[in-house]
Every structure is written in C-alpha cells, then in structure tokens.
Coordinates of C-alpha atoms in Angstrom, one line a residue:
X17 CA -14.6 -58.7 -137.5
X18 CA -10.8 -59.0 -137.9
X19 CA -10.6 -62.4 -136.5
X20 CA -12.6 -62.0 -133.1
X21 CA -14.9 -64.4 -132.0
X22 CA -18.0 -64.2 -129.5
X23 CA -18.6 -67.7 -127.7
X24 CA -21.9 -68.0 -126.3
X25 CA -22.7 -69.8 -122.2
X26 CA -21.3 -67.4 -119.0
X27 CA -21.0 -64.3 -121.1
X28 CA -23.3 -61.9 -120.3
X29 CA -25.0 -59.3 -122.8
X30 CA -23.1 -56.4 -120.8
X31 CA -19.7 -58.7 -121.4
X32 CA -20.1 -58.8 -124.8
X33 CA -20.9 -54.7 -125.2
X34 CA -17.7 -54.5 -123.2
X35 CA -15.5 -56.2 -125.8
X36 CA -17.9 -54.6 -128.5
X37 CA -17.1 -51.2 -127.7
X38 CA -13.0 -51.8 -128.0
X39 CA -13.3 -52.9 -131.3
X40 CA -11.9 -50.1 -133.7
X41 CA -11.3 -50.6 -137.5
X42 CA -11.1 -49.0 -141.1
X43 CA -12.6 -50.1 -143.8
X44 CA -11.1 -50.6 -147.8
X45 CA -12.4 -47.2 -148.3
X46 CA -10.7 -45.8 -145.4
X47 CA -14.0 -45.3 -143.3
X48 CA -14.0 -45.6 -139.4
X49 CA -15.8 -48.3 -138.4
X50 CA -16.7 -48.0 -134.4
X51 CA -19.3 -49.4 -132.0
X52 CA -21.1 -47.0 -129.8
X53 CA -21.5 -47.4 -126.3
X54 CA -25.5 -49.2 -127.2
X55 CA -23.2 -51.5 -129.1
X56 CA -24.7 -49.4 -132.0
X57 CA -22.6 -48.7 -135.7
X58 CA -23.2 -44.7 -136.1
X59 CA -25.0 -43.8 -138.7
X60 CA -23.3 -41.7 -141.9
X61 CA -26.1 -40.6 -144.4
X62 CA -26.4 -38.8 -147.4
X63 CA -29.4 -37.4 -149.1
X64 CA -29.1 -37.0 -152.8
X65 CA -31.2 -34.6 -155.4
X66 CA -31.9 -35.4 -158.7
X67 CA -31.5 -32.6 -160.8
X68 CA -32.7 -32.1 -164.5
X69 CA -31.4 -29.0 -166.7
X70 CA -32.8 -27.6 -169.0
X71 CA -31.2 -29.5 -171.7
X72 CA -33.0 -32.8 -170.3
X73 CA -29.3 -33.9 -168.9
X74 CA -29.3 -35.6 -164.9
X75 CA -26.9 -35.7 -162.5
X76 CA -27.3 -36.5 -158.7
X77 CA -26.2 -33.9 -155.6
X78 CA -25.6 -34.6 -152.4
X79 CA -27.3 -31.8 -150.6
X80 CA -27.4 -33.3 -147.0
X81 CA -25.1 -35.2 -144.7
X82 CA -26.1 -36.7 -141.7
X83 CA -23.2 -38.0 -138.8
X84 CA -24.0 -39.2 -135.7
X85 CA -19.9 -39.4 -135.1
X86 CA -20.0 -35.5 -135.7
X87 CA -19.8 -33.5 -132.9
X88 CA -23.0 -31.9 -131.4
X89 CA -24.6 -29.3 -133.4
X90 CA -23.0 -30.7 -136.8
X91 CA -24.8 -33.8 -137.3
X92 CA -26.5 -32.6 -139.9
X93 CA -25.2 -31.0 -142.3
X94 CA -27.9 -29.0 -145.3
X95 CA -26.9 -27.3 -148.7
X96 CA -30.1 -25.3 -149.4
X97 CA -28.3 -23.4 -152.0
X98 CA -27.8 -26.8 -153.6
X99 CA -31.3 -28.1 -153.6
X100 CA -33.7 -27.6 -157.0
X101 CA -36.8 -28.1 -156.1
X102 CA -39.8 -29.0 -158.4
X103 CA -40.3 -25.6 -159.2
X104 CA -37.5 -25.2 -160.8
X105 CA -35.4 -23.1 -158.2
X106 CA -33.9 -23.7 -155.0
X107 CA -36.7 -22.1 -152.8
X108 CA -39.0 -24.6 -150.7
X109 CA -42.3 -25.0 -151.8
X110 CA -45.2 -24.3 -149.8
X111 CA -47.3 -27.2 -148.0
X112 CA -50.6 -25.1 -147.8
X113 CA -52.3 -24.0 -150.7
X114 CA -53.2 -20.6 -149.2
X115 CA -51.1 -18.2 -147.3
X116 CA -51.3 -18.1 -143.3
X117 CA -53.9 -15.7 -142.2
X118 CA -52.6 -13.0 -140.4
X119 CA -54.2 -11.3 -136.7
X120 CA -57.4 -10.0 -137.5
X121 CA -58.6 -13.0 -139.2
X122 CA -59.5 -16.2 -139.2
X123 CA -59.0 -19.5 -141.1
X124 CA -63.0 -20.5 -143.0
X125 CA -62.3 -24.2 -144.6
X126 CA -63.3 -23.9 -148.3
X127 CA -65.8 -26.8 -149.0
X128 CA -64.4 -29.9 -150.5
X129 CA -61.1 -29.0 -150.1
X130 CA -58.2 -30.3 -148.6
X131 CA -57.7 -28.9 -144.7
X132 CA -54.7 -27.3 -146.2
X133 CA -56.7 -25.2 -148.2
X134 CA -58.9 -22.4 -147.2
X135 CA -60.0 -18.9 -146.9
X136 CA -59.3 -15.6 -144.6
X137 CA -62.1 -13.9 -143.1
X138 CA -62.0 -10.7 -141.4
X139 CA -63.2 -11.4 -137.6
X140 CA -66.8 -10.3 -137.4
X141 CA -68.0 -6.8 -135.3
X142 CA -67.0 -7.4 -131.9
X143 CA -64.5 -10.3 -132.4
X144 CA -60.8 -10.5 -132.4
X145 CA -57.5 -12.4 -133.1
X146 CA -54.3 -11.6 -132.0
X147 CA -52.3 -15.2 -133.7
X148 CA -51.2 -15.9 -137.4
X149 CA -53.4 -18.7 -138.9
X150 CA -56.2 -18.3 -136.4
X151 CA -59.0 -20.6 -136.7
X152 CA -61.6 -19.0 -134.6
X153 CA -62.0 -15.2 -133.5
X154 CA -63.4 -14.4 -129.9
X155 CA -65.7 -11.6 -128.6
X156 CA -64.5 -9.1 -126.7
X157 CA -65.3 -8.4 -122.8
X158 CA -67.8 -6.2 -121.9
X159 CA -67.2 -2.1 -122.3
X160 CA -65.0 -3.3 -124.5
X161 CA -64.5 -3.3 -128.3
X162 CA -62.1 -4.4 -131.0
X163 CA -59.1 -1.6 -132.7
X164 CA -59.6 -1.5 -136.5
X165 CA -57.5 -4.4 -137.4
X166 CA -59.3 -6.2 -135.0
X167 CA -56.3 -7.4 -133.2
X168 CA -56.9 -6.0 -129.6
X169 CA -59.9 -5.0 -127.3
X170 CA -59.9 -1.5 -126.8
X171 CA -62.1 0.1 -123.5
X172 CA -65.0 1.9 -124.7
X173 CA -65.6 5.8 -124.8
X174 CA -68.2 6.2 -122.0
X175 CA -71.0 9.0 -123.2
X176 CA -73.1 11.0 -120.5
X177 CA -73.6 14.9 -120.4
X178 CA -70.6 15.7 -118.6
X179 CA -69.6 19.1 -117.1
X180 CA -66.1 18.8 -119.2
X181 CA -67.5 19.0 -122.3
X182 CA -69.1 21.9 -124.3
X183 CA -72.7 20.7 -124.3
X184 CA -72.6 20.3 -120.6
X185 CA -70.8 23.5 -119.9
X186 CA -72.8 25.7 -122.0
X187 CA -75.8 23.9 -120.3
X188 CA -74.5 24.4 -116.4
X189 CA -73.6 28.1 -117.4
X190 CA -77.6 28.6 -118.5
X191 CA -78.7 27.2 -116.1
X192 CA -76.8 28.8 -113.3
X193 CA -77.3 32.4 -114.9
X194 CA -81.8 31.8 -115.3
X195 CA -81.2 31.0 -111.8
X196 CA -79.7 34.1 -110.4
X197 CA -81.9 36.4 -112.3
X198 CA -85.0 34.5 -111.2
X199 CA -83.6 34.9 -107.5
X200 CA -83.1 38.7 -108.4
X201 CA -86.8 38.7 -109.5
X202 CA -87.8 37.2 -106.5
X203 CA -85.5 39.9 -104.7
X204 CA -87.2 42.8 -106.6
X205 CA -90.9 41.6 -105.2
X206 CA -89.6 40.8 -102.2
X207 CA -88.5 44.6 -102.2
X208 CA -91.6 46.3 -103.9
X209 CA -94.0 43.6 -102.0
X210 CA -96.3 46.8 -100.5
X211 CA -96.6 48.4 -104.5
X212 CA -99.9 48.2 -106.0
X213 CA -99.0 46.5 -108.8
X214 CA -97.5 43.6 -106.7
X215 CA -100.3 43.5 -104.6
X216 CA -102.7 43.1 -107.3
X217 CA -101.2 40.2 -108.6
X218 CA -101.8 38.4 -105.6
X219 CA -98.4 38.3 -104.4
X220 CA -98.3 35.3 -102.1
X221 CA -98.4 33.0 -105.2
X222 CA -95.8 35.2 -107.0
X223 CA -93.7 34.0 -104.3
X224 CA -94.5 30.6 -104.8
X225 CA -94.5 30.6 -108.2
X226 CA -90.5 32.8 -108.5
X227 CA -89.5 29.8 -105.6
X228 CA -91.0 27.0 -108.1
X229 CA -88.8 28.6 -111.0
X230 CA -86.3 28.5 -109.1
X231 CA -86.5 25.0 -108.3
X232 CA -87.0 24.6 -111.7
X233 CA -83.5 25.9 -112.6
X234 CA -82.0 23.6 -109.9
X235 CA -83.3 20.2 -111.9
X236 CA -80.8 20.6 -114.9
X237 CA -78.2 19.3 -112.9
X238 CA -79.8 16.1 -112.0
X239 CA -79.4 15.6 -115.7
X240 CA -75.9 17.0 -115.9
X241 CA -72.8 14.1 -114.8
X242 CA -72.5 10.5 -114.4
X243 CA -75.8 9.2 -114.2
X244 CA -76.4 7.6 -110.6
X245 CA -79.3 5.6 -109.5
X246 CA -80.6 8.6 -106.7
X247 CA -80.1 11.0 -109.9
X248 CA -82.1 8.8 -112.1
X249 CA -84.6 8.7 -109.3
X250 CA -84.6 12.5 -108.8
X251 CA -84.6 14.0 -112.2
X252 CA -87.9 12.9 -113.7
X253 CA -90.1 13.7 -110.4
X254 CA -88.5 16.2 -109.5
X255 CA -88.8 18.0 -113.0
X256 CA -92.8 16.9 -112.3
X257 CA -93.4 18.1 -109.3
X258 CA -92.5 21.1 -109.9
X259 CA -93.2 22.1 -112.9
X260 CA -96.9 20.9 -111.7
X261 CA -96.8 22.9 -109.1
X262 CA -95.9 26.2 -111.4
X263 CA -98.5 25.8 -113.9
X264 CA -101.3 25.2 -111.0
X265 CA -100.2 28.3 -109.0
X266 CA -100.3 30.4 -112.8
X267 CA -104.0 28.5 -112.5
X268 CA -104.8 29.3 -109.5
X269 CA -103.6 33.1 -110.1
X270 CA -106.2 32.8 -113.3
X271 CA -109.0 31.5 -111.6
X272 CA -108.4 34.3 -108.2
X273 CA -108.7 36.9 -111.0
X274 CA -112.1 35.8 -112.7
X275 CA -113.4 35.1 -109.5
X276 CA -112.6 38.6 -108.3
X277 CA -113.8 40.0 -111.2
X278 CA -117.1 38.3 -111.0
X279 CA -117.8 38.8 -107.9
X280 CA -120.8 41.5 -107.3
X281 CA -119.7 42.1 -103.5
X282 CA -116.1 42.0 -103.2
X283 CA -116.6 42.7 -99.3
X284 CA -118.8 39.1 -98.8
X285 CA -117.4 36.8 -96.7
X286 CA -117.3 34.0 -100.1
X287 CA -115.2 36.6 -102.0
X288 CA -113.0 36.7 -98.4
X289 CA -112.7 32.8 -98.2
X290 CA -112.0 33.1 -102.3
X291 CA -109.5 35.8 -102.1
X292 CA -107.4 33.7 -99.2
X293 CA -108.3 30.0 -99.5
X294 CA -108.9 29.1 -103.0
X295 CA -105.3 29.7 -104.4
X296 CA -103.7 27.6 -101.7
X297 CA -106.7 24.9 -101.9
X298 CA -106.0 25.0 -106.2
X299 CA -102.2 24.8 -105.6
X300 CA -102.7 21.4 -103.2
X301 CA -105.0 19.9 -105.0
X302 CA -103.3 20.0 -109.0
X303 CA -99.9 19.7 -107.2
X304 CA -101.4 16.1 -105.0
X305 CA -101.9 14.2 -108.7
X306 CA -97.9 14.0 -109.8
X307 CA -96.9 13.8 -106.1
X308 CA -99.5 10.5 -106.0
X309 CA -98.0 9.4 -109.6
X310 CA -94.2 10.1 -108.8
X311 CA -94.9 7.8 -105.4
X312 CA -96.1 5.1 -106.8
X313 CA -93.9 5.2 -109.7
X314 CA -90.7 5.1 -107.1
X315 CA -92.5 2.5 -105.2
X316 CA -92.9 0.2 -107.8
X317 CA -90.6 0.5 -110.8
X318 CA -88.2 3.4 -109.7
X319 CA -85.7 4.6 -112.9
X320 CA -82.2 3.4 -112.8
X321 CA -78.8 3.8 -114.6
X322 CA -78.4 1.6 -117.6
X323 CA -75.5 0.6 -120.1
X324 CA -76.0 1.0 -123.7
X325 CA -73.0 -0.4 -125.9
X326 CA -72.9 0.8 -129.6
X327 CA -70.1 -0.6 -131.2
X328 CA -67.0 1.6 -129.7
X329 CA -69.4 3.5 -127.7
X330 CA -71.0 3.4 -124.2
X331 CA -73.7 5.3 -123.6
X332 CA -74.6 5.4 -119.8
X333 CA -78.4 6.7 -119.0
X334 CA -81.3 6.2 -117.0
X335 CA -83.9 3.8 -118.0
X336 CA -87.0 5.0 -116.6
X337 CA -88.7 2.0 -114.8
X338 CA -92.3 2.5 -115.9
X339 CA -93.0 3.7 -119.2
X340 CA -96.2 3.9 -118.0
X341 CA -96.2 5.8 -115.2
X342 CA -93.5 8.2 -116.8
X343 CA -95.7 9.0 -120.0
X344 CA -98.7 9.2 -117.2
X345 CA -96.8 12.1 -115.6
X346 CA -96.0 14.2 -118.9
X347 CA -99.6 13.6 -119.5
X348 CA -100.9 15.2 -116.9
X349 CA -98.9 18.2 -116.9
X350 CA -99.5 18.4 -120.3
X351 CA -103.4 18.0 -119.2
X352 CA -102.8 20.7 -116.6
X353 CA -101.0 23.1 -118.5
X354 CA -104.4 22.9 -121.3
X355 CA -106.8 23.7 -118.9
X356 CA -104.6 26.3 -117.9
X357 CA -104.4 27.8 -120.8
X358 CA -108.0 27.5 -121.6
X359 CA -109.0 29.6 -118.2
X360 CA -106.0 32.5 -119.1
X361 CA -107.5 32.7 -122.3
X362 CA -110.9 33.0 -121.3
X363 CA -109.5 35.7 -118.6
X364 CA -107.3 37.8 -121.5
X365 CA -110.3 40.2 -121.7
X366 CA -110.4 41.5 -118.2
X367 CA -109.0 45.0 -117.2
X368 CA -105.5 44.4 -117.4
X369 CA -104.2 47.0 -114.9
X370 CA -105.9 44.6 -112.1
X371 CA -104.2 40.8 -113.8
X372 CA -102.0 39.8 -116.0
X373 CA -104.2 37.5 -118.2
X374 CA -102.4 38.1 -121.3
X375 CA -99.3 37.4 -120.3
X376 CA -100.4 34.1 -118.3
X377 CA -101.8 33.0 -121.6
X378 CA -98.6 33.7 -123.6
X379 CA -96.9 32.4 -121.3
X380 CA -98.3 28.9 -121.3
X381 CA -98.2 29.1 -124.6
X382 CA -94.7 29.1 -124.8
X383 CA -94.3 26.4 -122.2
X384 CA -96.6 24.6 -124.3
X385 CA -94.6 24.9 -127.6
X386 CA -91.7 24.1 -126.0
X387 CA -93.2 20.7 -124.4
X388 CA -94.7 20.0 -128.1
X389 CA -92.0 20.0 -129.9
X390 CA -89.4 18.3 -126.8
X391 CA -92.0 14.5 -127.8
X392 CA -90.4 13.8 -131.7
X393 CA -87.0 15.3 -130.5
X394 CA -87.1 13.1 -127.1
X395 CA -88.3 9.9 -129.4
X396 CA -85.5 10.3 -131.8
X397 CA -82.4 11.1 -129.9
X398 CA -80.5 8.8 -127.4
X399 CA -77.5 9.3 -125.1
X400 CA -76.4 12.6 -123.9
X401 CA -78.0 14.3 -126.6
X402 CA -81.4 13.0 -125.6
X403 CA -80.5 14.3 -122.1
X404 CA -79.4 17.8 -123.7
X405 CA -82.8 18.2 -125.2
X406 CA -84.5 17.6 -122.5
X407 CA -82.2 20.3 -120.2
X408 CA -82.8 22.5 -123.5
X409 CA -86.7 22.3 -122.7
X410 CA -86.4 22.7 -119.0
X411 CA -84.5 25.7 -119.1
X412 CA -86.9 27.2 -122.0
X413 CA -90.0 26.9 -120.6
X414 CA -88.6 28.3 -117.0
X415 CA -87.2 31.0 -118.8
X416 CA -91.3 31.5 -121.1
X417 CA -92.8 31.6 -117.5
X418 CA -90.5 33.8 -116.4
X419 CA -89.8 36.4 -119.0
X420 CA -93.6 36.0 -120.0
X421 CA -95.1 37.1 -116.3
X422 CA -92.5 39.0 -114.4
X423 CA -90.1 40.4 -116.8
X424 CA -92.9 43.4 -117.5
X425 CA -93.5 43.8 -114.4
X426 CA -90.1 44.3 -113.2
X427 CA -90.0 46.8 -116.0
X428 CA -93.0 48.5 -114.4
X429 CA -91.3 48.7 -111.1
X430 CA -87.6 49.6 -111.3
X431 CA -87.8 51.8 -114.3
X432 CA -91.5 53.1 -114.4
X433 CA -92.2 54.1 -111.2
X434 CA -95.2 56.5 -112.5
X435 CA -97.0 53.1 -113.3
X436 CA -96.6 51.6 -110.1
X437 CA -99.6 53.7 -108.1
X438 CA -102.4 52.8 -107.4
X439 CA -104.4 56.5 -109.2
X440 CA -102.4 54.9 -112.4
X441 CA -104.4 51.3 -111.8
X442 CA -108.1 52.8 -111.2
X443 CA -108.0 55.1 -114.4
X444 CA -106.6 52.0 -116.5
X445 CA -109.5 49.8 -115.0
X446 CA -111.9 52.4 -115.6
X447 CA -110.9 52.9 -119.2
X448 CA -111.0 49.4 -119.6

C-alpha cells in the first residue's frame, strides 16, 4: 500500500484501524481507493444483462450500480428501462403463476402444484375477506352478514310486524276501528237493555259476550311491535282465554234457548234455577279448561322471543315453549267451538222471534272457516307474515261473531223500531 508497513507486538487492532483509515489512494484507472471507518474497502458493483436481439447478436448492459461511497439514497442505482427480461421486453416477470386474489376471496392450493400456484374462490355464504391474496375467509358476527362482494359485514335487517310499516298499520287501523264499533254495539244494548228483543236474548251474556269481543280486538296488538318475552307470554293465552270464553257464552246462550223451549212449566223452580244459573255455571266451566291449560303451559315451558337469521335477514318471534300444550289449546277451542255448533244447529228450528239460533250457527260457522283455513297458512308462513295471518284470523272471526249475532239486531233496534215489541214477538212465535 504505497510503501507503508504494519509491524506486529504493542499495536493494538484499534492502532492499526487508526492508520488504516488515513490511507487515501487512486488506482491506474483513476479509482478512489479508501478505507472505511470498519477498516472496510467500499464496495462498487455492477450488475450486467445479457441481451440477445433478434438477429442472434449479444452484447452486455450494465443496468445496476451499486456504491456504498454514494451518498445516502443513491447507493443503488437501477435502469429498468434498460433491462430485457426473458420474455422478451423490459417488464418484470411474475413469481406466482396465478394472479393475487383480490378481497372477497380466498387462496385454494391446486393439488400437486407448486405453493405459488393456485386458485381463487369466492368466500362461502356468511364468510368474508377484506385483504388481497387471502388465504382463509372468516364468518361474520352474529346479526350480521357479508355485502355482495363479500368484503364487509353488514348488520342485518331485523323483521317483526311493526307499526311503521304497511302490514302493521293497515292491521292496528282494523283492529282499532272492530273495536270501537263493538263498543258502540255494546253501547246500543246498553241503551235498548229494557226492549224485548234484548231481553229475549238473554242479555246478561250479550254483555259478556260484546266485553269478550272486545277483548278480542285488544289481542292484535300483543302481536303487533318488537316481540318481548311478557308479549310472547300474553298473546297466545290471552287470544285462548278469550276466545274460549266467547264461544262458551254463544253455548251457553244455545243451550238457555233449548232449555227454555223445552221446558213444559216455564214458572217451575228448575226452569228458574235454568233461566239464571246455568249460563253462568256453562260459561265457568268451558272457560276453567284453557285457563287450566294456559297455567300450566306458563308454568312449565312459557313462550319466549327468539332470533331467526336468514341469510341478510333477522326475523325476531316468539317461540312458543310447548308445542304441546299450544296445539292442546287450539284444540280445545276448536273442540268447543264443534260442539257449539252442533247444539246451534240442532236449535236453528226454534221460533226465531224468541233466539237467534240461526245466526249463532252461521256464526260459528264462520269462526270455524276462518280457524280451518288459519292451520296450512300458519304451517307455511314464518316471520311477520306468519304473525299477520294470525292477526288476519283474529280480527275475522271477532268480526263473524259480531256481524253474525248483533249486527241484525242492531238493525232491528235503531232503525226498525216496529219490530222491537213485544205484540211483534208473540205473533212471530205463534206463526212459527
């Protein structure tokens, strides 16, 4: 190195970097020649590519430079416009044989391939991705579900029968307006109580039976809004109860009238105890059976609100508890509103200025066909529509009972007052 010599015995490593680092010189080529301050010579390097034309001639190209004397940031030093490539132009190969997947999908490794090489499949129904070359998709959280491209979770549209919507207004509306005019009804007896024609249909359990209709317009709205777990209790029992309680008054109204009718002393004291007692004592006793069911059935698997996700959908509705007891209950108002109908048919017959036979036999008719066909539509619905179809039947066969046994009536009252004596009633039952 120009003459300078290192000897060996006191000099320390750190001595000799010290006289390393001063040393400063250019080569034949006119290269600087330097030592770092590791002692190090920097490094000059240049990468060269061999290019063939088309014409089979080669000739070498330096397309990089690297200088660790450079100053930071040009070390290196790249001529990408310079480079040819295997391919035949200057743009970079790829190193995968297949192209990144993008969000939405994942890598699936193609068998007996290289790990470079595979396939993109679209994440699967409920799955996401939200990175380029994904290898896995993950579900997403609950009441949640993926956008089209699968690249985000999305919350859920929650369905119920709400009041904001159409099917629930439409339903509130109904049920509200069969209310008011069964309270006007119930106003109009009220009114008229002391006419013969009230008084001969025993009016005690018209009373009953307009308040039970009533009650039976109220029970839509347990139905209607977010379902709860005291609405879920209430809607089913209630709607029970009381429709158990109307079709046993419309029986014990059915059975008063035969009984009446049959009766060779009217004036005996068992026609006195039948006239006042039996009604009430046929009222408690078909109206004890659902409140026994409905008890136990709150007691031991009581209905409560469940969550049912279908894809991008929630559906939010009660889940009954007991099938069993549930399907027990339907049954034996559908049991009770047979036998009903069996007695009013029997009783059709009878003078009809004295009952109303006829129309308590049309009338559970109706509520009949109603109920009927509610079972395949209730079996093949779900969601709110399965909760508008029941509404649908509620308010149907309140409105049959209704229009079916005081709608004439109220006819007779307010606009034929000429039928409303009692002369009228004795020369229809004698003609009868």
């Amino acid at each position: 190195m120009g003459g300078f010599q290192v000897t060996t015995g006191s000099l320390t490593v750190d001595g000799m970097l010290h006289y390393v680092r001063s040393v400063r010189f250019n080569t034949s080529s006119g290269e600087d020649i330097f030592f770092d301050e590791n002692g190090d010579v920097p490094a000059v390097f240049d990468f060269i590519n061999i290019q063939i034309s088309s014409e089979g001639s080669m000739r070498l190209v330096k397309v990089v430079t690297c200088d660790s004397s450079a100053p930071e940031g040009r070390q290196i030093r790249i001529e990408e416009d310079a480079m040819m490539w295997n391919t035949g132009d200057n743009q970079a190969p790829s190193s995968f044989c297949s192209e990144s997947c993008l969000p939405g999908f994942r890598q699936s490794a193609r068998k007996g391939w290289p790990v470079c090489c595979f396939d993109c499949v679209s994440c699967s129904a409920g799955e996401i991705s939200n990175e380029t070359e994904s290898r896995d998709c993950w579900p997403c959280p609950e009441d949640h579900w993926p956008n089209e491209e699968r690249t985000r979770c999305d919350l859920t549209t929650l369905q119920f029968l709400s009041l904001e919507e159409p099917l629930g207004i439409t339903r509130s509306c109904l049920t509200i307006l069969l209310f008011l005019i069964t309270l006007l009804v119930l106003c109009v007896f009220k009114k008229y109580q002391d006419t013969p024609i009230v008084k001969a249909n025993n009016r005690g359990l018209s009373y009953v039976l307009l308040i039970a209709l009533m009650l039976c317009c109220l029970c839509p709205f347990t139905f209607i809004g977010h379902p709860m777990r005291a609405t879920c209790m209430i809607r089913q029992n209630s709607f029970g109860i009381i429709f158990s309680i109307s079709i046993s008054t419309i029986l014990a109204k059915t059975i008063t009238v035969i009984i009446a009718f049959n009766s060779r002393d009217p004036t005996s004291r068992s026609s006195r105890w039948l006239g006042t007692r039996m009604p009430s004592a046929v009222v408690l006793l078909c109206s004890f059976a659902p409140v026994l069911i409905c008890t136990v059935w709150l007691l031991l698997d009581p209905p409560f609100p469940v969550k049912i996700q279908i894809r991008d959908i929630t559906i939010i509705q009660c889940d009954e508890g007991s099938v069993l007891l549930f399907y027990l209950m339907l049954g034996y108002l559908g049991l009770l509103a047979t036998v009903s109908f069996v007695v009013a048919f029997y009783a059709r017959n009878l003078p009809q200025s004295f009952n109303e036979a006829k129309f308590l036999t049309f009338s559970i008719l109706v509520f009949l066909a109603v109920w009927i066909s509610f079972i395949p539509a209730y079996l093949s619905t779900n969601g709110k529509y399965l909760v508008a179809v029941e509404v649908f039947a509620i308010l149907s066969s309140s409105a049959g009972l209704l229009c079916c046994i005081f709608i004439p009536k109220c006819y007779i009252i307010l606009w034929r007052p000429d039928m409303n004596t009692k002369q009228y009633l004795m020369q229809r039952a004698i003609s009868k």
